[in-house]
Amino acid sequence: MPTAIQGLSQPGAPPTSATPTGSNKLGKEEFLKLLTAQLANQDPLAPVDNQAFIAQLAQFATVEQQSQMNSTLESLLLAQASSNQTNVANLVGKDITFASSSVRLNGTDGVDLNARLSGEATKVSAIIKDENGKVVRSITVEGRRAAGEVSLQWDGRDARGNQLPAGDYSVTFTAENVQGKSIDVSTRGRGRATGVSFADGVPQLVVNGVRVRLTDVLEINEPKTNATAAP
């Protein structure tokens, strides 16, 4: 009956110190070990070609540089993220104008509906829908309005005068000029930044209780204060 050769592992036997183990990474330490093993086990009568050896050293240097570069990039990203968070925090207390097609009611007060006209208009309308897409109010104001910022007041009530519950409502603006042709209107939101949210992994301003992405911010202004006469 054949016997096991001393020093060799048998099928199914647990790994021993002589059992080779693999690695799923090839870093600078692994590369250096491979290069050292190659030099230690080369044939003295047919050594590794100088050019091949130099190429391997160049590869090792490249691996080292890439490792250092990755470490540097990670440090830069962390520093940039920290800087972004600090910069966003500095916006708290500022008056923010941002792209938005929704408003939030608190259930008791009204809100201003803001937009920007691309040209002079003689009629501006705002259609307000609830979270289910149902039209709850339509507001139309006639009269000449120059191109630029426009604001309509909504008392937070439906067409029958009933106070609507607190929640988010969508707003769609339309406008016509004196010839009755449509004018492009971009809906906007305005308010004071009261905080910063990191809930989605990126800093967002909290304005009127709504999280606003920095990419949607259109204007940042110092808060308006009422001048008081000196005593």
mmCIF file of C-alpha atoms in Angstrom:
data_model
loop_
_atom_site.group_PDB
_atom_site.id
_atom_site.type_symbol
_atom_site.label_atom_id
_atom_site.label_comp_id
_atom_site.label_asym_id
_atom_site.label_seq_id
_atom_site.Cartn_x
_atom_site.Cartn_y
_atom_site.Cartn_z
ATOM 1 C CA MET A 1 0.000 0.000 0.000
ATOM 2 C CA PRO A 2 1.532 3.336 -1.023
ATOM 3 C CA THR A 3 2.555 5.627 1.794
ATOM 4 C CA ALA A 4 2.473 9.390 1.921
ATOM 5 C CA ILE A 5 5.649 11.167 1.060
ATOM 6 C CA GLN A 6 6.936 13.063 4.070
ATOM 7 C CA GLY A 7 6.490 16.846 3.813
ATOM 8 C CA LEU A 8 3.662 16.745 1.212
ATOM 9 C CA SER A 9 0.027 17.403 2.052
ATOM 10 C CA GLN A 10 -2.545 14.728 1.247
ATOM 11 C CA PRO A 11 -5.860 15.541 -0.486
ATOM 12 C CA GLY A 12 -8.384 16.666 2.067
ATOM 13 C CA ALA A 13 -5.737 17.253 4.712
ATOM 14 C CA PRO A 14 -5.722 20.568 6.570
ATOM 15 C CA PRO A 15 -3.248 23.195 5.320
ATOM 16 C CA THR A 16 0.249 23.074 6.745
ATOM 17 C CA SER A 17 3.060 25.597 6.823
ATOM 18 C CA ALA A 18 4.350 24.059 3.596
ATOM 19 C CA THR A 19 1.001 24.525 1.817
ATOM 20 C CA PRO A 20 1.181 27.511 -0.571
ATOM 21 C CA THR A 21 -1.428 30.198 0.054
ATOM 22 C CA GLY A 22 -2.700 32.757 -2.430
ATOM 23 C CA SER A 23 -3.348 36.479 -2.213
ATOM 24 C CA ASN A 24 -5.862 38.596 -4.059
ATOM 25 C CA LYS A 25 -3.689 41.711 -4.093
ATOM 26 C CA LEU A 26 -0.407 42.694 -5.692
ATOM 27 C CA GLY A 27 1.077 45.555 -3.750
ATOM 28 C CA LYS A 28 4.651 46.715 -3.436
ATOM 29 C CA GLU A 29 5.484 44.106 -0.780
ATOM 30 C CA GLU A 30 4.143 41.235 -2.892
ATOM 31 C CA PHE A 31 5.924 42.549 -5.981
ATOM 32 C CA LEU A 32 9.221 42.792 -4.093
ATOM 33 C CA LYS A 33 8.835 39.233 -2.802
ATOM 34 C CA LEU A 34 8.256 37.937 -6.339
ATOM 35 C CA LEU A 35 11.283 39.822 -7.642
ATOM 36 C CA THR A 36 13.485 38.545 -4.807
ATOM 37 C CA ALA A 37 12.316 34.959 -5.353
ATOM 38 C CA GLN A 38 13.033 35.257 -9.063
ATOM 39 C CA LEU A 39 16.593 36.449 -8.416
ATOM 40 C CA ALA A 40 17.206 33.752 -5.794
ATOM 41 C CA ASN A 41 16.019 30.941 -8.059
ATOM 42 C CA GLN A 42 17.397 31.997 -11.436
ATOM 43 C CA ASP A 43 19.720 29.704 -13.336
ATOM 44 C CA PRO A 44 23.320 30.876 -12.805
ATOM 45 C CA LEU A 45 24.178 29.678 -16.321
ATOM 46 C CA ALA A 46 21.255 31.619 -17.844
ATOM 47 C CA PRO A 47 20.600 34.647 -15.619
ATOM 48 C CA VAL A 48 17.743 37.043 -16.183
ATOM 49 C CA ASP A 49 18.344 39.422 -19.068
ATOM 50 C CA ASN A 50 19.421 42.894 -17.910
ATOM 51 C CA GLN A 51 16.702 44.603 -19.928
ATOM 52 C CA ALA A 52 14.028 42.339 -18.466
ATOM 53 C CA PHE A 53 15.378 43.002 -14.961
ATOM 54 C CA ILE A 54 15.317 46.770 -15.535
ATOM 55 C CA ALA A 55 11.760 46.540 -16.894
ATOM 56 C CA GLN A 56 10.679 44.708 -13.748
ATOM 57 C CA LEU A 57 12.312 47.340 -11.549
ATOM 58 C CA ALA A 58 10.469 50.015 -13.533
ATOM 59 C CA GLN A 59 7.201 48.168 -12.934
ATOM 60 C CA PHE A 60 7.977 48.029 -9.230
ATOM 61 C CA ALA A 61 8.640 51.792 -9.194
ATOM 62 C CA THR A 62 5.342 52.381 -11.020
ATOM 63 C CA VAL A 63 3.439 50.312 -8.450
ATOM 64 C CA GLU A 64 5.055 52.324 -5.644
ATOM 65 C CA GLN A 65 4.172 55.645 -7.292
ATOM 66 C CA GLN A 66 0.569 54.590 -7.880
ATOM 67 C CA SER A 67 0.246 53.555 -4.251
ATOM 68 C CA GLN A 68 1.563 56.918 -3.067
ATOM 69 C CA MET A 69 -0.678 58.745 -5.545
ATOM 70 C CA ASN A 70 -3.775 56.905 -4.295
ATOM 71 C CA SER A 71 -2.893 57.810 -0.726
ATOM 72 C CA THR A 72 -2.417 61.460 -1.697
ATOM 73 C CA LEU A 73 -5.738 61.556 -3.587
ATOM 74 C CA GLU A 74 -7.585 60.107 -0.613
ATOM 75 C CA SER A 75 -6.113 62.808 1.615
ATOM 76 C CA LEU A 76 -7.084 65.519 -0.870
ATOM 77 C CA LEU A 77 -10.650 64.188 -1.130
ATOM 78 C CA LEU A 78 -11.032 64.173 2.635
ATOM 79 C CA ALA A 79 -9.687 67.713 2.848
ATOM 80 C CA GLN A 80 -12.021 68.842 0.044
ATOM 81 C CA ALA A 81 -15.041 67.237 1.714
ATOM 82 C CA SER A 82 -14.212 68.941 5.006
ATOM 83 C CA SER A 83 -13.769 72.293 3.222
ATOM 84 C CA ASN A 84 -17.116 71.896 1.408
ATOM 85 C CA GLN A 85 -18.914 71.207 4.663
ATOM 86 C CA THR A 86 -17.379 74.276 6.268
ATOM 87 C CA ASN A 87 -18.257 76.479 3.288
ATOM 88 C CA VAL A 88 -21.873 75.292 3.241
ATOM 89 C CA ALA A 89 -22.211 75.899 6.975
ATOM 90 C CA ASN A 90 -21.194 79.513 6.344
ATOM 91 C CA LEU A 91 -24.344 79.944 4.223
ATOM 92 C CA VAL A 92 -26.657 79.457 7.202
ATOM 93 C CA GLY A 93 -28.482 82.732 7.828
ATOM 94 C CA LYS A 94 -28.203 83.894 4.196
ATOM 95 C CA ASP A 95 -31.169 84.596 1.910
ATOM 96 C CA ILE A 96 -31.239 81.887 -0.768
ATOM 97 C CA THR A 97 -32.908 81.864 -4.184
ATOM 98 C CA PHE A 98 -33.084 78.409 -5.712
ATOM 99 C CA ALA A 99 -34.669 76.510 -8.594
ATOM 100 C CA SER A 100 -37.760 74.728 -7.325
ATOM 101 C CA SER A 101 -41.256 73.859 -8.507
ATOM 102 C CA SER A 102 -42.692 73.149 -5.056
ATOM 103 C CA VAL A 103 -43.699 75.046 -1.919
ATOM 104 C CA ARG A 104 -44.419 73.891 1.597
ATOM 105 C CA LEU A 105 -47.475 74.962 3.611
ATOM 106 C CA ASN A 106 -47.483 74.937 7.400
ATOM 107 C CA GLY A 107 -51.279 74.609 7.546
ATOM 108 C CA THR A 108 -51.948 78.109 8.870
ATOM 109 C CA ASP A 109 -50.066 80.710 6.816
ATOM 110 C CA GLY A 110 -49.826 81.474 3.131
ATOM 111 C CA VAL A 111 -46.685 81.506 0.985
ATOM 112 C CA ASP A 112 -45.214 83.522 -1.863
ATOM 113 C CA LEU A 113 -44.978 81.861 -5.277
ATOM 114 C CA ASN A 114 -41.858 83.084 -7.064
ATOM 115 C CA ALA A 115 -40.777 82.842 -10.692
ATOM 116 C CA ARG A 116 -38.728 84.599 -13.337
ATOM 117 C CA LEU A 117 -40.199 85.844 -16.622
ATOM 118 C CA SER A 118 -38.095 85.596 -19.769
ATOM 119 C CA GLY A 119 -39.952 88.558 -21.296
ATOM 120 C CA GLU A 120 -42.617 91.176 -20.672
ATOM 121 C CA ALA A 121 -45.995 89.649 -19.786
ATOM 122 C CA THR A 122 -49.564 90.880 -19.461
ATOM 123 C CA LYS A 123 -50.949 87.767 -17.724
ATOM 124 C CA VAL A 124 -49.266 85.434 -15.236
ATOM 125 C CA SER A 125 -50.882 82.289 -13.862
ATOM 126 C CA ALA A 126 -49.899 79.738 -11.248
ATOM 127 C CA ILE A 127 -51.476 76.277 -11.016
ATOM 128 C CA ILE A 128 -51.063 74.600 -7.629
ATOM 129 C CA LYS A 129 -51.368 70.837 -7.117
ATOM 130 C CA ASP A 130 -51.249 68.664 -4.028
ATOM 131 C CA GLU A 131 -49.026 65.614 -3.532
ATOM 132 C CA ASN A 132 -51.537 63.461 -5.445
ATOM 133 C CA GLY A 133 -51.400 65.702 -8.515
ATOM 134 C CA LYS A 134 -54.838 67.197 -7.932
ATOM 135 C CA VAL A 135 -55.280 70.890 -8.803
ATOM 136 C CA VAL A 136 -56.258 72.693 -5.588
ATOM 137 C CA ARG A 137 -55.919 76.309 -6.669
ATOM 138 C CA SER A 138 -55.323 78.434 -9.755
ATOM 139 C CA ILE A 139 -54.184 82.041 -9.410
ATOM 140 C CA THR A 140 -54.118 84.473 -12.344
ATOM 141 C CA VAL A 141 -52.900 88.057 -12.265
ATOM 142 C CA GLU A 142 -53.367 90.370 -15.227
ATOM 143 C CA GLY A 143 -51.450 93.527 -15.930
ATOM 144 C CA ARG A 144 -48.140 94.481 -17.432
ATOM 145 C CA ARG A 145 -45.120 92.914 -15.797
ATOM 146 C CA ALA A 146 -41.558 93.458 -16.939
ATOM 147 C CA ALA A 147 -39.165 90.600 -17.612
ATOM 148 C CA GLY A 148 -37.472 89.339 -14.471
ATOM 149 C CA GLU A 149 -38.639 88.398 -11.012
ATOM 150 C CA VAL A 150 -42.355 88.009 -10.307
ATOM 151 C CA SER A 151 -44.130 86.956 -7.130
ATOM 152 C CA LEU A 152 -47.739 85.878 -6.533
ATOM 153 C CA GLN A 153 -49.244 85.534 -3.085
ATOM 154 C CA TRP A 154 -51.116 82.368 -2.140
ATOM 155 C CA ASP A 155 -53.080 82.367 1.105
ATOM 156 C CA GLY A 156 -52.804 78.591 1.434
ATOM 157 C CA ARG A 157 -56.482 77.997 0.653
ATOM 158 C CA ASP A 158 -58.234 76.106 -2.107
ATOM 159 C CA ALA A 159 -60.671 77.558 -4.656
ATOM 160 C CA ARG A 160 -63.544 77.348 -2.106
ATOM 161 C CA GLY A 161 -61.622 79.224 0.577
ATOM 162 C CA ASN A 162 -60.818 76.178 2.709
ATOM 163 C CA GLN A 163 -57.466 76.137 4.468
ATOM 164 C CA LEU A 164 -55.335 73.360 3.001
ATOM 165 C CA PRO A 165 -53.365 71.004 5.245
ATOM 166 C CA ALA A 166 -49.642 71.313 5.799
ATOM 167 C CA GLY A 167 -47.488 69.609 3.191
ATOM 168 C CA ASP A 168 -45.658 70.034 -0.082
ATOM 169 C CA TYR A 169 -47.437 71.408 -3.148
ATOM 170 C CA SER A 170 -46.202 71.706 -6.732
ATOM 171 C CA VAL A 171 -46.471 74.961 -8.656
ATOM 172 C CA THR A 172 -46.554 75.468 -12.425
ATOM 173 C CA PHE A 173 -46.309 78.984 -13.847
ATOM 174 C CA THR A 174 -47.520 80.146 -17.250
ATOM 175 C CA ALA A 175 -47.357 83.621 -18.789
ATOM 176 C CA GLU A 176 -48.553 85.417 -21.907
ATOM 177 C CA ASN A 177 -47.439 88.608 -23.600
ATOM 178 C CA VAL A 178 -49.640 91.294 -25.141
ATOM 179 C CA GLN A 179 -49.990 89.228 -28.343
ATOM 180 C CA GLY A 180 -51.249 86.243 -26.348
ATOM 181 C CA LYS A 181 -48.077 84.218 -26.946
ATOM 182 C CA SER A 182 -46.571 82.082 -24.191
ATOM 183 C CA ILE A 183 -43.484 83.284 -22.347
ATOM 184 C CA ASP A 184 -40.937 80.998 -20.709
ATOM 185 C CA VAL A 185 -41.187 81.046 -16.927
ATOM 186 C CA SER A 186 -38.808 79.411 -14.455
ATOM 187 C CA THR A 187 -40.224 78.628 -11.026
ATOM 188 C CA ARG A 188 -38.121 79.596 -8.039
ATOM 189 C CA GLY A 189 -38.068 79.366 -4.303
ATOM 190 C CA ARG A 190 -36.801 81.901 -1.777
ATOM 191 C CA GLY A 191 -36.064 81.792 1.884
ATOM 192 C CA ARG A 192 -33.460 81.986 4.594
ATOM 193 C CA ALA A 193 -31.082 79.073 5.121
ATOM 194 C CA THR A 194 -31.666 77.767 8.634
ATOM 195 C CA GLY A 195 -29.414 74.731 8.586
ATOM 196 C CA VAL A 196 -27.395 72.174 6.638
ATOM 197 C CA SER A 197 -28.351 68.551 6.036
ATOM 198 C CA PHE A 198 -25.951 65.687 5.268
ATOM 199 C CA ALA A 199 -28.687 63.032 5.113
ATOM 200 C CA ASP A 200 -27.966 62.012 1.492
ATOM 201 C CA GLY A 201 -24.192 62.002 1.852
ATOM 202 C CA VAL A 202 -23.782 65.489 0.362
ATOM 203 C CA PRO A 203 -24.321 68.860 2.053
ATOM 204 C CA GLN A 204 -27.706 70.448 1.357
ATOM 205 C CA LEU A 205 -29.117 73.708 2.653
ATOM 206 C CA VAL A 206 -32.335 73.667 4.661
ATOM 207 C CA VAL A 207 -34.557 76.499 3.379
ATOM 208 C CA ASN A 208 -38.227 76.842 4.381
ATOM 209 C CA GLY A 209 -38.001 73.343 5.826
ATOM 210 C CA VAL A 210 -36.902 71.873 2.476
ATOM 211 C CA ARG A 211 -33.462 70.463 1.614
ATOM 212 C CA VAL A 212 -31.934 72.376 -1.319
ATOM 213 C CA ARG A 213 -29.046 70.988 -3.368
ATOM 214 C CA LEU A 214 -26.184 73.384 -3.983
ATOM 215 C CA THR A 215 -26.564 72.834 -7.733
ATOM 216 C CA ASP A 216 -30.071 74.352 -7.482
ATOM 217 C CA VAL A 217 -28.920 77.512 -5.716
ATOM 218 C CA LEU A 218 -29.284 80.550 -8.001
ATOM 219 C CA GLU A 219 -28.547 83.479 -5.680
ATOM 220 C CA ILE A 220 -27.050 84.013 -2.238
ATOM 221 C CA ASN A 221 -27.684 87.345 -0.530
ATOM 222 C CA GLU A 222 -27.099 88.905 2.830
ATOM 223 C CA PRO A 223 -30.306 88.996 4.888
ATOM 224 C CA LYS A 224 -32.248 92.215 4.593
ATOM 225 C CA THR A 225 -32.478 94.228 7.771
ATOM 226 C CA ASN A 226 -34.648 97.215 8.566
ATOM 227 C CA ALA A 227 -32.571 100.308 9.221
ATOM 228 C CA THR A 228 -33.411 102.029 12.484
ATOM 229 C CA ALA A 229 -32.903 105.660 13.201
ATOM 230 C CA ALA A 230 -30.190 106.572 15.658
ATOM 231 C CA PRO A 231 -31.516 107.845 19.003
#
